[in-house]
XYZ file of C-alpha atoms in Angstrom:
269
model
C -43.643 6.909 -61.851
C -40.662 5.911 -59.794
C -41.229 2.403 -58.448
C -38.741 2.911 -55.573
C -40.515 6.085 -54.407
C -37.148 7.903 -54.280
C -36.277 11.341 -55.469
C -34.597 11.164 -58.900
C -32.047 13.783 -57.774
C -30.925 11.615 -54.860
C -30.546 8.673 -57.268
C -28.405 10.831 -59.544
C -26.104 11.635 -56.623
C -25.629 7.938 -55.788
C -24.956 6.772 -59.309
C -21.525 7.797 -60.722
C -21.350 9.533 -64.008
C -19.802 7.904 -67.024
C -15.992 7.776 -66.642
C -15.986 8.275 -62.879
C -15.183 5.789 -60.112
C -17.798 4.392 -57.862
C -17.778 5.968 -54.386
C -16.144 2.888 -52.783
C -13.442 2.675 -55.514
C -12.414 6.321 -55.660
C -8.726 6.929 -55.126
C -7.469 9.050 -52.280
C -6.939 12.616 -53.334
C -3.355 13.363 -54.184
C -1.481 16.004 -52.284
C -0.961 19.070 -54.357
C 2.568 19.305 -55.619
C 4.707 22.349 -55.147
C 5.103 22.820 -58.854
C 2.299 22.660 -61.381
C 2.758 20.058 -64.112
C 4.089 21.483 -67.358
C 1.537 22.435 -69.962
C 1.394 20.832 -73.327
C 4.325 21.996 -75.461
C 6.526 23.042 -72.525
C 9.819 21.341 -71.538
C 10.040 19.372 -68.355
C 12.437 21.196 -65.993
C 15.725 19.343 -65.524
C 16.728 18.128 -62.112
C 19.949 19.733 -60.969
C 21.360 18.206 -57.758
C 22.381 20.668 -55.134
C 25.398 19.857 -52.971
C 26.261 21.342 -49.673
C 29.773 22.417 -48.842
C 29.935 19.884 -46.009
C 28.745 16.759 -47.858
C 30.152 16.433 -51.376
C 32.871 18.572 -53.018
C 31.982 20.591 -56.114
C 33.241 19.428 -59.497
C 35.719 22.269 -59.702
C 37.321 21.198 -56.447
C 39.614 18.215 -55.854
C 39.316 15.991 -52.840
C 42.351 16.380 -50.627
C 44.499 13.259 -50.117
C 45.398 12.158 -46.609
C 48.579 13.750 -45.345
C 50.102 10.461 -44.143
C 49.775 6.943 -45.514
C 48.762 4.148 -43.139
C 51.647 2.145 -41.755
C 51.455 -1.515 -42.806
C 53.116 -3.926 -40.390
C 55.738 -6.266 -41.922
C 54.432 -9.581 -43.169
C 56.228 -12.814 -42.322
C 56.143 -16.218 -43.942
C 55.679 -19.536 -42.174
C 59.416 -19.734 -41.483
C 59.582 -16.362 -39.720
C 61.399 -14.456 -42.483
C 60.052 -11.121 -43.666
C 58.783 -11.283 -47.231
C 61.220 -9.830 -49.730
C 63.988 -9.409 -47.160
C 67.139 -11.442 -46.681
C 67.854 -12.285 -43.033
C 71.187 -11.133 -41.596
C 74.147 -13.492 -41.757
C 74.048 -14.320 -38.062
C 70.484 -15.695 -38.292
C 69.272 -18.762 -40.202
C 67.590 -18.435 -43.566
C 64.667 -20.864 -43.689
C 63.544 -21.753 -47.177
C 66.797 -20.591 -48.784
C 67.513 -21.404 -52.415
C 70.484 -23.142 -54.000
C 72.459 -20.080 -55.099
C 71.992 -18.108 -51.890
C 72.951 -21.141 -49.803
C 76.285 -21.496 -51.617
C 76.903 -17.760 -51.291
C 76.235 -17.736 -47.538
C 78.356 -20.863 -47.037
C 81.474 -19.139 -48.353
C 80.508 -15.732 -46.901
C 80.637 -17.330 -43.429
C 83.751 -19.361 -44.218
C 85.086 -19.513 -40.640
C 82.181 -18.062 -38.630
C 81.156 -20.362 -35.787
C 78.648 -18.041 -34.101
C 75.039 -17.665 -35.123
C 72.755 -20.266 -36.650
C 72.201 -22.051 -39.970
C 69.091 -23.638 -41.410
C 68.895 -27.112 -42.886
C 68.717 -25.647 -46.384
C 72.068 -23.898 -45.901
C 73.655 -27.302 -45.246
C 71.979 -29.605 -47.730
C 72.197 -27.269 -50.710
C 75.945 -27.190 -50.097
C 75.999 -30.997 -49.939
C 74.395 -31.059 -53.394
C 76.959 -28.540 -54.656
C 79.832 -30.715 -53.363
C 78.405 -33.782 -55.081
C 78.130 -31.867 -58.361
C 81.723 -30.622 -58.136
C 83.038 -34.092 -57.289
C 81.105 -35.752 -60.105
C 81.520 -33.183 -62.856
C 84.975 -31.739 -62.097
C 87.047 -34.124 -59.981
C 85.981 -37.510 -61.341
C 86.945 -36.768 -64.977
C 90.467 -35.975 -63.756
C 90.920 -39.684 -63.098
C 90.875 -40.231 -66.860
C 93.766 -37.799 -67.233
C 95.888 -38.931 -64.306
C 94.952 -40.857 -61.145
C 97.498 -38.902 -59.148
C 96.030 -35.588 -60.307
C 92.580 -36.776 -59.293
C 93.865 -37.817 -55.869
C 95.641 -34.555 -55.110
C 92.758 -32.472 -56.454
C 90.415 -34.379 -54.127
C 92.715 -33.720 -51.164
C 92.855 -30.008 -52.018
C 89.067 -29.808 -52.295
C 88.506 -31.536 -48.956
C 91.135 -29.385 -47.236
C 89.643 -26.163 -48.618
C 86.195 -27.067 -47.310
C 87.210 -28.511 -43.951
C 86.852 -25.255 -41.965
C 83.588 -24.049 -43.572
C 82.021 -27.503 -43.181
C 82.961 -27.489 -39.529
C 81.592 -23.951 -39.116
C 78.248 -24.635 -40.800
C 77.873 -27.792 -38.719
C 78.329 -25.780 -35.521
C 75.774 -23.197 -36.666
C 73.307 -25.959 -37.572
C 73.581 -27.351 -34.034
C 73.036 -23.849 -32.686
C 69.807 -23.667 -34.688
C 68.678 -26.813 -32.843
C 69.666 -25.145 -29.521
C 72.604 -27.528 -29.005
C 76.225 -26.833 -28.253
C 78.454 -26.715 -31.293
C 80.941 -29.037 -29.606
C 78.742 -31.997 -30.578
C 80.059 -31.668 -34.135
C 83.467 -32.872 -32.917
C 82.242 -36.460 -32.504
C 81.163 -37.183 -36.101
C 84.047 -35.102 -37.439
C 86.650 -37.144 -35.564
C 85.085 -40.463 -36.540
C 84.781 -39.722 -40.250
C 88.144 -38.031 -40.705
C 90.014 -40.573 -38.591
C 88.513 -43.349 -40.689
C 89.390 -41.526 -43.917
C 92.992 -40.942 -42.852
C 93.374 -44.541 -41.640
C 92.024 -45.942 -44.900
C 94.340 -43.791 -46.994
C 97.475 -44.406 -44.925
C 97.160 -47.997 -43.749
C 94.649 -49.742 -45.960
C 94.694 -48.458 -49.535
C 98.252 -49.549 -50.371
C 98.042 -52.926 -48.669
C 94.626 -53.649 -50.153
C 95.877 -52.791 -53.639
C 98.826 -55.196 -53.250
C 96.475 -57.940 -52.093
C 94.179 -57.461 -55.076
C 97.112 -57.549 -57.492
C 98.386 -60.772 -55.933
C 94.955 -62.415 -56.206
C 94.628 -61.273 -59.828
C 98.041 -62.727 -60.691
C 97.758 -66.044 -58.808
C 94.042 -66.595 -58.772
C 94.046 -67.302 -55.026
C 94.807 -65.568 -51.743
C 96.829 -68.506 -50.460
C 100.519 -67.825 -50.190
C 100.113 -64.061 -49.836
C 103.082 -62.829 -47.784
C 101.113 -60.226 -45.843
C 98.752 -60.616 -42.884
C 95.335 -60.698 -44.485
C 93.399 -61.201 -41.239
C 94.675 -57.986 -39.659
C 94.074 -56.143 -42.911
C 90.438 -57.254 -43.109
C 89.879 -56.433 -39.414
C 91.361 -52.962 -39.877
C 89.152 -52.339 -42.898
C 86.022 -53.345 -40.974
C 86.906 -51.123 -38.006
C 87.601 -48.072 -40.144
C 84.490 -48.569 -42.267
C 82.340 -48.845 -39.137
C 83.883 -45.654 -37.750
C 83.132 -43.797 -40.978
C 79.563 -45.146 -41.058
C 78.821 -44.158 -37.454
C 80.331 -40.714 -37.955
C 78.346 -40.177 -41.152
C 75.077 -41.264 -39.551
C 75.637 -38.951 -36.581
C 76.421 -36.043 -38.909
C 73.241 -36.661 -40.925
C 71.155 -36.814 -37.737
C 72.659 -33.565 -36.442
C 72.091 -31.775 -39.748
C 68.446 -32.930 -39.882
C 67.466 -31.751 -36.394
C 64.446 -29.483 -36.142
C 64.978 -25.803 -35.485
C 64.483 -24.470 -31.984
C 63.725 -20.804 -31.365
C 65.772 -20.949 -28.171
C 68.855 -21.289 -30.338
C 68.762 -17.508 -30.819
C 70.969 -17.326 -27.725
C 73.883 -18.211 -30.019
C 73.274 -15.177 -32.276
C 75.696 -12.279 -32.102
C 74.155 -9.358 -34.026
C 77.005 -6.995 -33.141
C 79.761 -9.366 -34.220
C 81.789 -9.339 -37.404
C 79.062 -11.298 -39.160
C 76.616 -8.429 -38.783
C 79.193 -5.892 -39.967
C 79.950 -7.905 -43.105
C 76.311 -7.950 -44.154
């Protein structure tokens, strides 16, 4: 007897067989694949990608390179100079090194047009100090007169290029080059006055003091000598300070009005 009064066949349809899912847990039927799965003992077919002629080139072909390379604009550093390029002689070279500064100083020996950077001036100042210390000063041990005349020759040889680089440095600050005349006159007038009117008299005074132990009884006019020394030293100091200030001025882009690209400077480059 069936206590539930149900047909045994209907109960068999509701109950899943062994190894089957319950009706509420059955998976959705899978879509039939285009290819039947391989039978036992058969090799799985390899997947061979198919390329179209418009998407990817075949292995036997080589991708064609572009006919023209892209044009890269020139790169500039913070000072306005193109990387890897030396600026022309008529324009300033910001960030110049020691060797190039000395080379440009003598290359523009008497060129007053164009501009010069601060590095072009101060590297040459260092070079002059080295020459004076290493070359000229030891000559004093050989002969004081040789040292004196060698110093005069050195200063005379560099007078024109120093004047020229000073004018170009003022141009770089957008100032007239005529301003360099003021410190030049003060320093050179003081130097000439000291050599002509002070050095000999001061040497005689020092010899007299060394021999007598006192300045009393010196036949010369010591008051005028001391006054002349003070005046000339002040002139040299003022001229030197003005020159330093002029050479340390900041660059001004408006100073390009002093450049002359078509001049002899540009042709000598």
